[in-house]
Amino acid sequence: MKKAIITGVTGQDGSYLTEFLLAKGYEVHGLIRRHSTPCDDRIAHINDANFFLHYGDLTDSLSITNLVREVQPDEFYNLAAQSHVGISFEVPEYTAEATGVSTIKVLEAIRQNKIDTKFYQASTSELFGGLPETAPQSETTPFHPRSPYAAAKLYAYWITVNYREAYDMFACNGILFNHESPRRGADFVTRKITLAIAKIMAGKQDKLSLGNLDAKRDWGYAKDYVEGQWLILQQDKPDDFVLATGETHTVREFVEAAFEEVGIKIEWRGAGAYEEGYCAKTGKLLVDVNPKYFRPAEVDLLLGDPAKADRVLGWKRKVSFRELVKIMVQADLKIYGR
Ligand code: NAP
Ligand code: GDD
């Protein structure tokens, strides 16, 4: 039986990866932080004798070293991070520590304990910075981080490559473009939109306030992406891979598609900070722009080229953009009783 450690096990990806690995017969060990109120909603349903939780924190090297020594994992998935780009501008130092520097603590824990482990680092399309002239972005596109989050992930990316080259470790980066699901955190734009629609339909919210509607993202379904994470560690040679859909949409298009799921056509009026979205049938204001959601520096266009993952891993996204929107809207409508 293979053993895996997952940091970030309570997060969107950590929860799906746990289910995926347990189904493959792994023993799964998750690192969790202590919270004053429970924060394990995404994994609370998992009742499996091969699933173990350990208290720790990525910023605490002792807890990482002890965990690695105790479990002696075959695979280590480093998913934990302060993962919100907008919030990283407000907590830049902590983001540098938790999202960047912490990766060296894991790599050193593996190296110093001489454990034969395959290591996966959750790298990100944010590394590219979304400069329109670089799209579509692939493994060879230059990096240009545009946030404290992306700058921290840049360190984590390169220290992973460095440990592969310097110590011959099986250390890999998955450079993942945005992936979403009904388990996505409520402060990321897709889930914020689908939750708001469910609340509006239930009469519990009037309208949805957003920031930059023009940003373009390559959105896929999180379940497809955790399979890709696993595939990256099943190769004979360690390497870095982009996982993406190869398709991009604006935030505005996501809003339109999500409202269409509940039979509402959005009619836009105005522009920039004054843009508003109305129900085409009733004229009710449903969407507006609040500049408080603008970021000090924006990533304008993410569009990934997943050709290498297709060729080497045999990985392709399965769920389309429209199917993803539908899955998310339907799940949130269910939460609000529809
Ligand atoms: P998420 O839902 O925000 O989950 C983040 C996880 O990290 C949570 O389990 C969180 O624990 C944990 N964590 C945060 N700080 C920690 C610390 N100091 N010590 C231990 N655990 C800590 O993120 P996600 O969407 O699943 O993404 C997983 C990883 O992939 C992240 O590294 C993210 O940056 C990266 N990524 C995500 C995407 C995407 O589109 N989802 C794309 C590219 C890369 P708590 O529950 O205790 O807060
Ligand atoms: N969160 C949020 N809230 N974003 C908004 C809003 C809003 O109200 N209005 C517009 N946006 C725009 C953001 O400015 C950004 O351009 C886009 O929507 C997507 O924002 P997020 O959903 O917060 O995701 P992200 O692209 O910044 O980061 C996510 O994907 C990265 C991979 O590209 C996170 O999961 C990162 O951890 C991940 O690395």
CSV table of C-alpha atoms and ligand atoms in Angstrom, one decimal:
chain,number,residue,atom,x,y,z
A,1,MET,CA,0.0,0.0,0.0
A,2,LYS,CA,1.4,3.4,-1.0
A,3,LYS,CA,1.5,6.2,1.5
A,4,ALA,CA,0.9,9.8,0.7
A,5,ILE,CA,1.1,13.0,2.7
A,6,ILE,CA,-1.1,15.9,1.7
A,7,THR,CA,-0.6,19.4,3.1
A,8,GLY,CA,-3.7,21.6,2.5
A,9,VAL,CA,-5.9,18.6,3.0
A,10,THR,CA,-8.8,20.8,4.2
A,11,GLY,CA,-8.7,22.8,1.0
A,12,GLN,CA,-10.6,22.4,-2.3
A,13,ASP,CA,-7.8,20.3,-4.0
A,14,GLY,CA,-6.7,18.5,-0.8
A,15,SER,CA,-10.2,17.2,-0.2
A,16,TYR,CA,-10.6,15.9,-3.8
A,17,LEU,CA,-7.1,14.5,-3.9
A,18,THR,CA,-7.7,12.6,-0.6
A,19,GLU,CA,-10.8,11.0,-2.1
A,20,PHE,CA,-8.9,10.2,-5.3
A,21,LEU,CA,-5.9,8.6,-3.5
A,22,LEU,CA,-8.1,6.6,-1.1
A,23,ALA,CA,-10.0,5.2,-4.1
A,24,LYS,CA,-6.7,4.1,-5.5
A,25,GLY,CA,-5.9,2.2,-2.3
A,26,TYR,CA,-3.4,4.7,-0.8
A,27,GLU,CA,-2.9,5.4,2.9
A,28,VAL,CA,-3.5,9.1,3.1
A,29,HIS,CA,-2.0,11.4,5.8
A,30,GLY,CA,-3.2,15.0,5.9
A,31,LEU,CA,-1.7,17.9,7.7
A,32,ILE,CA,-4.3,20.1,9.4
A,33,ARG,CA,-4.1,23.4,11.4
A,34,ARG,CA,-5.8,23.9,14.6
A,35,HIS,CA,-8.8,26.3,14.3
A,36,SER,CA,-10.9,27.7,17.2
A,37,THR,CA,-13.9,26.5,15.3
A,38,PRO,CA,-13.9,23.4,13.1
A,39,CYS,CA,-12.7,24.0,9.5
A,40,ASP,CA,-12.9,20.5,8.1
A,41,ASP,CA,-16.2,20.8,6.1
A,42,ARG,CA,-14.6,19.5,2.9
A,43,ILE,CA,-13.2,16.3,4.5
A,44,ALA,CA,-15.7,15.7,7.4
A,45,HIS,CA,-17.6,13.2,5.2
A,46,ILE,CA,-14.5,11.0,4.6
A,47,ASN,CA,-14.8,7.9,6.8
A,48,ASP,CA,-11.9,5.6,5.8
A,49,ALA,CA,-9.6,3.5,8.0
A,50,ASN,CA,-6.7,4.6,5.7
A,51,PHE,CA,-7.2,8.3,6.3
A,52,PHE,CA,-5.2,10.0,9.1
A,53,LEU,CA,-5.0,13.6,10.2
A,54,HIS,CA,-2.0,15.2,11.9
A,55,TYR,CA,-1.9,18.6,13.5
A,56,GLY,CA,0.8,20.9,12.2
A,57,ASP,CA,1.5,24.1,10.2
A,58,LEU,CA,3.6,24.6,7.1
A,59,THR,CA,5.4,27.5,8.8
A,60,ASP,CA,6.5,25.2,11.6
A,61,SER,CA,9.4,23.1,10.3
A,62,LEU,CA,9.3,20.7,13.3
A,63,SER,CA,5.8,19.6,12.6
A,64,ILE,CA,6.8,18.9,9.0
A,65,THR,CA,9.9,17.0,9.8
A,66,ASN,CA,8.2,14.9,12.5
A,67,LEU,CA,5.4,14.1,10.0
A,68,VAL,CA,7.7,13.0,7.2
A,69,ARG,CA,9.8,10.9,9.6
A,70,GLU,CA,6.8,9.2,11.1
A,71,VAL,CA,4.9,8.5,7.9
A,72,GLN,CA,7.8,7.9,5.5
A,73,PRO,CA,5.6,8.7,2.5
A,74,ASP,CA,6.0,7.4,-1.1
A,75,GLU,CA,4.4,10.7,-2.3
A,76,PHE,CA,4.2,14.2,-0.8
A,77,TYR,CA,1.6,16.6,-2.2
A,78,ASN,CA,2.4,20.1,-1.1
A,79,LEU,CA,-0.9,21.9,-1.6
A,80,ALA,CA,-1.1,24.1,1.5
A,81,ALA,CA,-0.8,27.9,0.9
A,82,GLN,CA,-2.3,31.2,1.6
A,83,SER,CA,-3.9,30.9,-1.8
A,84,HIS,CA,-5.9,34.1,-2.3
A,85,VAL,CA,-4.2,36.5,-4.7
A,86,GLY,CA,-6.2,39.6,-3.6
A,87,ILE,CA,-5.6,39.0,0.1
A,88,SER,CA,-1.9,38.4,-0.5
A,89,PHE,CA,-1.6,42.2,-1.0
A,90,GLU,CA,-3.0,42.6,2.6
A,91,VAL,CA,-0.8,39.9,4.2
A,92,PRO,CA,2.3,39.9,2.1
A,93,GLU,CA,4.8,38.8,4.7
A,94,TYR,CA,2.7,35.9,5.9
A,95,THR,CA,2.0,34.9,2.3
A,96,ALA,CA,5.8,34.9,1.6
A,97,GLU,CA,6.3,32.6,4.6
A,98,ALA,CA,3.4,30.2,4.1
A,99,THR,CA,3.2,30.1,0.3
A,100,GLY,CA,6.9,30.5,-0.5
A,101,VAL,CA,9.5,29.8,2.1
A,102,SER,CA,7.6,26.9,3.7
A,103,THR,CA,8.4,24.7,0.6
A,104,ILE,CA,12.0,24.6,1.6
A,105,LYS,CA,10.9,23.2,5.0
A,106,VAL,CA,9.2,20.3,3.3
A,107,LEU,CA,12.1,19.6,0.8
A,108,GLU,CA,14.6,19.7,3.6
A,109,ALA,CA,12.5,17.4,5.8
A,110,ILE,CA,12.5,14.9,3.0
A,111,ARG,CA,16.2,15.4,2.2
A,112,GLN,CA,17.6,15.3,5.7
A,113,ASN,CA,15.6,12.2,6.6
A,114,LYS,CA,16.8,10.5,3.4
A,115,ILE,CA,13.3,9.4,2.5
A,116,ASP,CA,12.6,8.2,-1.0
A,117,THR,CA,9.6,10.4,-1.7
A,118,LYS,CA,8.1,11.8,-4.9
A,119,PHE,CA,7.4,15.5,-4.2
A,120,TYR,CA,4.6,17.6,-5.9
A,121,GLN,CA,4.6,21.4,-5.6
A,122,ALA,CA,1.3,23.2,-6.2
A,123,SER,CA,2.6,25.9,-8.6
A,124,THR,CA,0.3,28.2,-10.5
A,125,SER,CA,-0.5,30.1,-13.7
A,126,GLU,CA,-0.2,33.3,-11.6
A,127,LEU,CA,3.5,32.9,-12.1
A,128,PHE,CA,3.0,34.0,-15.7
A,129,GLY,CA,1.4,37.3,-14.8
A,130,GLY,CA,-1.1,37.2,-17.6
A,131,LEU,CA,0.6,39.6,-20.0
A,132,PRO,CA,-1.5,39.3,-23.1
A,133,GLU,CA,1.5,39.0,-25.4
A,134,THR,CA,2.6,35.7,-23.6
A,135,ALA,CA,-0.7,33.8,-24.2
A,136,PRO,CA,-1.1,30.9,-24.5
A,137,GLN,CA,1.2,30.2,-21.6
A,138,SER,CA,3.2,27.0,-21.5
A,139,GLU,CA,6.1,25.4,-19.5
A,140,THR,CA,8.5,27.7,-21.5
A,141,THR,CA,6.7,31.0,-21.0
A,142,PRO,CA,8.7,33.5,-18.9
A,143,PHE,CA,7.4,34.3,-15.4
A,144,HIS,CA,6.3,37.7,-14.4
A,145,PRO,CA,4.6,37.5,-10.9
A,146,ARG,CA,2.1,40.3,-10.3
A,147,SER,CA,1.2,39.8,-6.6
A,148,PRO,CA,2.9,38.9,-3.3
A,149,TYR,CA,1.2,35.5,-3.8
A,150,ALA,CA,2.7,34.9,-7.2
A,151,ALA,CA,6.2,36.2,-6.0
A,152,ALA,CA,6.0,33.7,-3.1
A,153,LYS,CA,5.0,30.9,-5.5
A,154,LEU,CA,7.9,31.8,-7.7
A,155,TYR,CA,10.3,30.9,-4.9
A,156,ALA,CA,8.5,27.7,-4.3
A,157,TYR,CA,8.7,26.8,-8.0
A,158,TRP,CA,12.4,27.4,-8.3
A,159,ILE,CA,13.4,25.8,-5.0
A,160,THR,CA,11.6,22.7,-6.2
A,161,VAL,CA,13.5,22.7,-9.5
A,162,ASN,CA,16.7,23.4,-7.6
A,163,TYR,CA,16.3,20.4,-5.3
A,164,ARG,CA,15.6,18.2,-8.3
A,165,GLU,CA,18.8,19.4,-10.0
A,166,ALA,CA,21.0,19.7,-6.9
A,167,TYR,CA,20.0,16.6,-5.0
A,168,ASP,CA,18.5,14.4,-7.7
A,169,MET,CA,15.2,14.5,-5.9
A,170,PHE,CA,11.9,13.4,-7.6
A,171,ALA,CA,10.5,16.9,-7.3
A,172,CYS,CA,7.9,18.3,-9.7
A,173,ASN,CA,5.8,21.4,-10.3
A,174,GLY,CA,2.3,21.3,-11.5
A,175,ILE,CA,1.7,24.7,-13.0
A,176,LEU,CA,-2.1,24.7,-12.7
A,177,PHE,CA,-4.5,27.2,-14.2
A,178,ASN,CA,-7.6,28.1,-12.3
A,179,HIS,CA,-9.8,25.1,-11.3
A,180,GLU,CA,-13.1,25.4,-9.5
A,181,SER,CA,-15.8,23.3,-8.0
A,182,PRO,CA,-18.7,23.4,-5.5
A,183,ARG,CA,-15.9,23.1,-2.9
A,184,ARG,CA,-14.2,26.3,-4.1
A,185,GLY,CA,-13.7,28.9,-1.3
A,186,ALA,CA,-16.5,31.5,-1.2
A,187,ASP,CA,-14.1,34.4,-1.8
A,188,PHE,CA,-12.9,33.2,-5.2
A,189,VAL,CA,-14.8,34.8,-8.0
A,190,THR,CA,-16.6,31.8,-9.5
A,191,ARG,CA,-18.0,30.5,-6.2
A,192,LYS,CA,-18.8,34.1,-5.1
A,193,ILE,CA,-20.9,34.3,-8.3
A,194,THR,CA,-22.7,30.9,-8.0
A,195,LEU,CA,-23.4,31.4,-4.3
A,196,ALA,CA,-24.8,34.9,-4.9
A,197,ILE,CA,-27.1,33.5,-7.6
A,198,ALA,CA,-28.4,30.8,-5.2
A,199,LYS,CA,-29.0,33.4,-2.5
A,200,ILE,CA,-30.7,35.9,-4.9
A,201,MET,CA,-33.0,33.1,-6.1
A,202,ALA,CA,-33.8,32.2,-2.5
A,203,GLY,CA,-34.5,35.9,-1.7
A,204,LYS,CA,-31.6,36.2,0.7
A,205,GLN,CA,-29.4,38.6,-1.3
A,206,ASP,CA,-30.3,41.5,-3.6
A,207,LYS,CA,-27.4,41.8,-5.9
A,208,LEU,CA,-23.8,40.6,-6.6
A,209,SER,CA,-20.9,43.1,-6.3
A,210,LEU,CA,-17.7,42.3,-8.1
A,211,GLY,CA,-14.4,43.8,-9.1
A,212,ASN,CA,-12.7,43.5,-12.6
A,213,LEU,CA,-15.2,42.0,-15.0
A,214,ASP,CA,-12.7,42.0,-17.9
A,215,ALA,CA,-10.1,39.6,-16.3
A,216,LYS,CA,-9.8,36.4,-18.4
A,217,ARG,CA,-9.2,33.0,-16.8
A,218,ASP,CA,-8.7,29.5,-18.1
A,219,TRP,CA,-11.2,27.8,-15.8
A,220,GLY,CA,-11.4,24.0,-15.3
A,221,TYR,CA,-12.9,21.5,-12.9
A,222,ALA,CA,-10.9,20.7,-9.8
A,223,LYS,CA,-11.6,17.0,-9.9
A,224,ASP,CA,-9.9,16.7,-13.3
A,225,TYR,CA,-6.9,18.6,-12.0
A,226,VAL,CA,-6.2,16.4,-8.9
A,227,GLU,CA,-6.0,13.4,-11.3
A,228,GLY,CA,-3.3,15.4,-13.2
A,229,GLN,CA,-1.4,16.1,-9.9
A,230,TRP,CA,-1.3,12.3,-9.3
A,231,LEU,CA,-0.2,11.6,-12.9
A,232,ILE,CA,2.7,14.0,-12.6
A,233,LEU,CA,4.1,11.8,-9.8
A,234,GLN,CA,3.5,8.5,-11.7
A,235,GLN,CA,6.1,9.3,-14.4
A,236,ASP,CA,9.6,7.7,-14.6
A,237,LYS,CA,11.3,11.1,-14.6
A,238,PRO,CA,10.5,14.2,-12.5
A,239,ASP,CA,9.3,17.2,-14.6
A,240,ASP,CA,7.1,20.3,-14.6
A,241,PHE,CA,3.7,20.4,-16.3
A,242,VAL,CA,1.1,23.0,-17.2
A,243,LEU,CA,-2.5,21.8,-16.5
A,244,ALA,CA,-5.1,23.9,-18.3
A,245,THR,CA,-8.1,23.7,-20.6
A,246,GLY,CA,-6.8,25.8,-23.4
A,247,GLU,CA,-9.9,28.0,-23.3
A,248,THR,CA,-10.3,31.4,-21.7
A,249,HIS,CA,-13.4,33.4,-20.5
A,250,THR,CA,-13.9,36.8,-18.9
A,251,VAL,CA,-15.4,37.1,-15.4
A,252,ARG,CA,-18.3,38.8,-17.2
A,253,GLU,CA,-18.9,35.7,-19.3
A,254,PHE,CA,-18.9,33.5,-16.2
A,255,VAL,CA,-21.6,35.8,-14.7
A,256,GLU,CA,-23.7,35.5,-17.9
A,257,ALA,CA,-23.4,31.8,-18.1
A,258,ALA,CA,-24.2,31.3,-14.4
A,259,PHE,CA,-27.3,33.5,-14.5
A,260,GLU,CA,-28.4,31.6,-17.7
A,261,GLU,CA,-28.4,28.4,-15.6
A,262,VAL,CA,-31.4,29.9,-13.6
A,263,GLY,CA,-33.0,31.3,-16.8
A,264,ILE,CA,-31.9,34.9,-16.4
A,265,LYS,CA,-30.3,36.9,-19.2
A,266,ILE,CA,-28.1,39.7,-18.1
A,267,GLU,CA,-28.1,43.0,-19.9
A,268,TRP,CA,-25.1,45.1,-19.3
A,269,ARG,CA,-25.1,48.9,-19.0
A,270,GLY,CA,-22.3,51.4,-18.4
A,271,ALA,CA,-18.5,50.6,-18.3
A,272,GLY,CA,-15.6,50.1,-15.9
A,273,ALA,CA,-16.4,50.9,-12.3
A,274,TYR,CA,-19.9,52.0,-13.4
A,275,GLU,CA,-20.9,48.8,-15.2
A,276,GLU,CA,-24.1,47.2,-14.1
A,277,GLY,CA,-25.9,44.0,-15.0
A,278,TYR,CA,-29.7,44.0,-15.1
A,279,CYS,CA,-32.2,41.2,-15.6
A,280,ALA,CA,-33.2,41.6,-19.3
A,281,LYS,CA,-36.8,40.6,-18.5
A,282,THR,CA,-37.6,42.4,-15.2
A,283,GLY,CA,-35.1,45.3,-15.3
A,284,LYS,CA,-33.9,44.4,-11.8
A,285,LEU,CA,-30.3,45.4,-10.9
A,286,LEU,CA,-28.5,42.1,-10.3
A,287,VAL,CA,-24.7,42.9,-10.7
A,288,ASP,CA,-22.6,45.9,-10.0
A,289,VAL,CA,-18.9,46.8,-9.7
A,290,ASN,CA,-17.3,47.8,-6.4
A,291,PRO,CA,-13.8,49.1,-6.8
A,292,LYS,CA,-12.9,47.7,-3.4
A,293,TYR,CA,-12.5,44.4,-5.2
A,294,PHE,CA,-9.9,45.8,-7.8
A,295,ARG,CA,-6.4,44.6,-7.2
A,296,PRO,CA,-3.3,46.8,-7.0
A,297,ALA,CA,-1.9,44.9,-10.0
A,298,GLU,CA,-4.1,42.6,-12.1
A,299,VAL,CA,-3.4,39.5,-14.1
A,300,ASP,CA,-5.3,40.2,-17.3
A,301,LEU,CA,-5.2,37.1,-19.4
A,302,LEU,CA,-4.6,33.5,-18.4
A,303,LEU,CA,-4.8,31.0,-21.2
A,304,GLY,CA,-2.9,27.7,-20.8
A,305,ASP,CA,-1.3,25.4,-23.4
A,306,PRO,CA,-1.8,21.9,-22.0
A,307,ALA,CA,-0.1,20.1,-24.9
A,308,LYS,CA,2.8,18.7,-22.9
A,309,ALA,CA,0.4,17.2,-20.2
A,310,ASP,CA,-1.6,15.7,-23.0
A,311,ARG,CA,1.4,14.2,-24.8
A,312,VAL,CA,3.4,13.0,-21.8
A,313,LEU,CA,0.8,12.3,-19.1
A,314,GLY,CA,-2.2,11.5,-21.3
A,315,TRP,CA,-4.0,14.2,-19.3
A,316,LYS,CA,-6.9,16.3,-20.7
A,317,ARG,CA,-9.7,18.2,-18.9
A,318,LYS,CA,-13.0,16.3,-19.1
A,319,VAL,CA,-15.4,18.9,-17.9
A,320,SER,CA,-16.2,21.9,-20.2
A,321,PHE,CA,-16.7,25.5,-19.1
A,322,ARG,CA,-20.5,25.3,-19.4
A,323,GLU,CA,-20.6,22.0,-17.5
A,324,LEU,CA,-18.4,23.5,-14.8
A,325,VAL,CA,-20.8,26.5,-14.4
A,326,LYS,CA,-23.8,24.2,-14.3
A,327,ILE,CA,-22.2,21.9,-11.7
A,328,MET,CA,-21.4,24.9,-9.4
A,329,VAL,CA,-24.7,26.7,-9.8
A,330,GLN,CA,-26.8,23.5,-9.3
A,331,ALA,CA,-24.7,22.6,-6.1
A,332,ASP,CA,-25.3,26.1,-4.6
A,333,LEU,CA,-29.0,26.1,-5.5
A,334,LYS,CA,-29.3,22.8,-3.6
A,335,ILE,CA,-27.7,24.4,-0.5
A,336,TYR,CA,-30.4,27.1,-0.6
A,337,GLY,CA,-33.2,24.6,-1.0
A,338,ARG,CA,-33.9,24.7,-4.7
B,1,NAP,P1,-7.5,26.4,-0.7
B,1,NAP,O1,-8.8,25.8,-0.9
B,1,NAP,O2,-7.3,27.8,-0.4
B,1,NAP,O3,-6.8,25.5,0.4
B,1,NAP,C1,-5.6,25.9,1.0
B,1,NAP,C2,-5.2,24.9,2.0
B,1,NAP,O4,-3.9,25.3,2.6
B,1,NAP,C3,-6.2,24.7,3.2
B,1,NAP,O5,-6.2,23.4,3.6
B,1,NAP,C4,-5.5,25.5,4.3
B,1,NAP,O6,-5.8,25.1,5.6
B,1,NAP,C5,-4.0,25.2,4.0
B,1,NAP,N1,-3.1,26.1,4.6
B,1,NAP,C6,-3.0,27.4,4.4
B,1,NAP,N2,-2.0,27.9,5.2
B,1,NAP,C7,-1.4,26.9,5.9
B,1,NAP,C8,-0.4,26.7,6.8
B,1,NAP,N3,0.4,27.8,7.2
B,1,NAP,N4,-0.1,25.5,7.3
B,1,NAP,C9,-0.8,24.4,6.9
B,1,NAP,N5,-1.9,24.5,6.0
B,1,NAP,C10,-2.2,25.7,5.5
B,1,NAP,O7,-6.6,26.1,-2.0
B,1,NAP,P2,-6.8,25.2,-3.3
B,1,NAP,O8,-7.7,25.9,-4.3
B,1,NAP,O9,-7.2,23.8,-2.8
B,1,NAP,O10,-5.4,25.1,-3.9
B,1,NAP,C11,-4.4,24.2,-3.5
B,1,NAP,C12,-3.0,24.7,-3.8
B,1,NAP,O11,-2.9,24.8,-5.2
B,1,NAP,C13,-2.6,26.0,-3.2
B,1,NAP,O12,-1.3,26.0,-2.9
B,1,NAP,C14,-2.9,27.0,-4.3
B,1,NAP,O13,-2.1,28.1,-4.2
B,1,NAP,C15,-2.5,26.2,-5.5
B,1,NAP,N6,-3.2,26.5,-6.8
B,1,NAP,C16,-4.6,26.5,-6.8
B,1,NAP,C17,-5.2,26.8,-8.0
B,1,NAP,C18,-6.7,26.8,-8.1
B,1,NAP,O14,-7.2,27.3,-9.1
B,1,NAP,N7,-7.4,26.3,-7.1
B,1,NAP,C19,-4.5,27.0,-9.2
B,1,NAP,C20,-3.1,26.9,-9.1
B,1,NAP,C21,-2.5,26.6,-7.9
B,1,NAP,P3,-7.1,25.8,6.4
B,1,NAP,O15,-8.3,25.0,6.0
B,1,NAP,O16,-6.6,25.5,7.8
B,1,NAP,O17,-7.1,27.2,6.1
B,2,GDD,N1,-11.9,36.9,-5.7
B,2,GDD,C1,-12.5,37.8,-6.5
B,2,GDD,N2,-13.6,38.5,-6.0
B,2,GDD,N3,-12.1,38.1,-7.8
B,2,GDD,C2,-12.7,38.9,-8.5
B,2,GDD,C3,-13.8,39.6,-8.1
B,2,GDD,C4,-14.3,39.4,-6.8
B,2,GDD,O1,-15.3,40.0,-6.3
B,2,GDD,N4,-14.3,40.4,-9.1
B,2,GDD,C5,-13.5,40.2,-10.1
B,2,GDD,N5,-12.5,39.3,-9.8
B,2,GDD,C6,-11.4,38.9,-10.7
B,2,GDD,C7,-10.0,39.0,-10.0
B,2,GDD,O2,-9.6,40.4,-10.1
B,2,GDD,C8,-9.3,38.1,-10.9
B,2,GDD,O3,-8.8,38.7,-12.1
B,2,GDD,C9,-10.3,37.0,-11.3
B,2,GDD,O4,-11.6,37.5,-11.0
B,2,GDD,C10,-10.1,35.7,-10.6
B,2,GDD,O5,-10.0,35.9,-9.2
B,2,GDD,P1,-10.0,34.7,-8.2
B,2,GDD,O6,-11.2,33.8,-8.4
B,2,GDD,O7,-9.8,35.3,-6.8
B,2,GDD,O8,-8.8,33.8,-8.6
B,2,GDD,P2,-7.3,34.2,-9.1
B,2,GDD,O9,-7.2,33.9,-10.6
B,2,GDD,O10,-6.9,35.5,-8.6
B,2,GDD,O11,-6.4,33.1,-8.3
B,2,GDD,C11,-6.8,31.7,-8.3
B,2,GDD,O12,-6.2,31.0,-9.4
B,2,GDD,C12,-4.8,31.0,-9.3
B,2,GDD,C13,-4.3,30.2,-10.6
B,2,GDD,O13,-4.3,31.0,-11.7
B,2,GDD,C14,-6.4,31.1,-6.9
B,2,GDD,O14,-6.9,29.8,-6.8
B,2,GDD,C15,-4.8,31.0,-6.8
B,2,GDD,O15,-4.5,30.3,-5.7
B,2,GDD,C16,-4.3,30.3,-8.1
B,2,GDD,O16,-2.9,30.2,-8.0
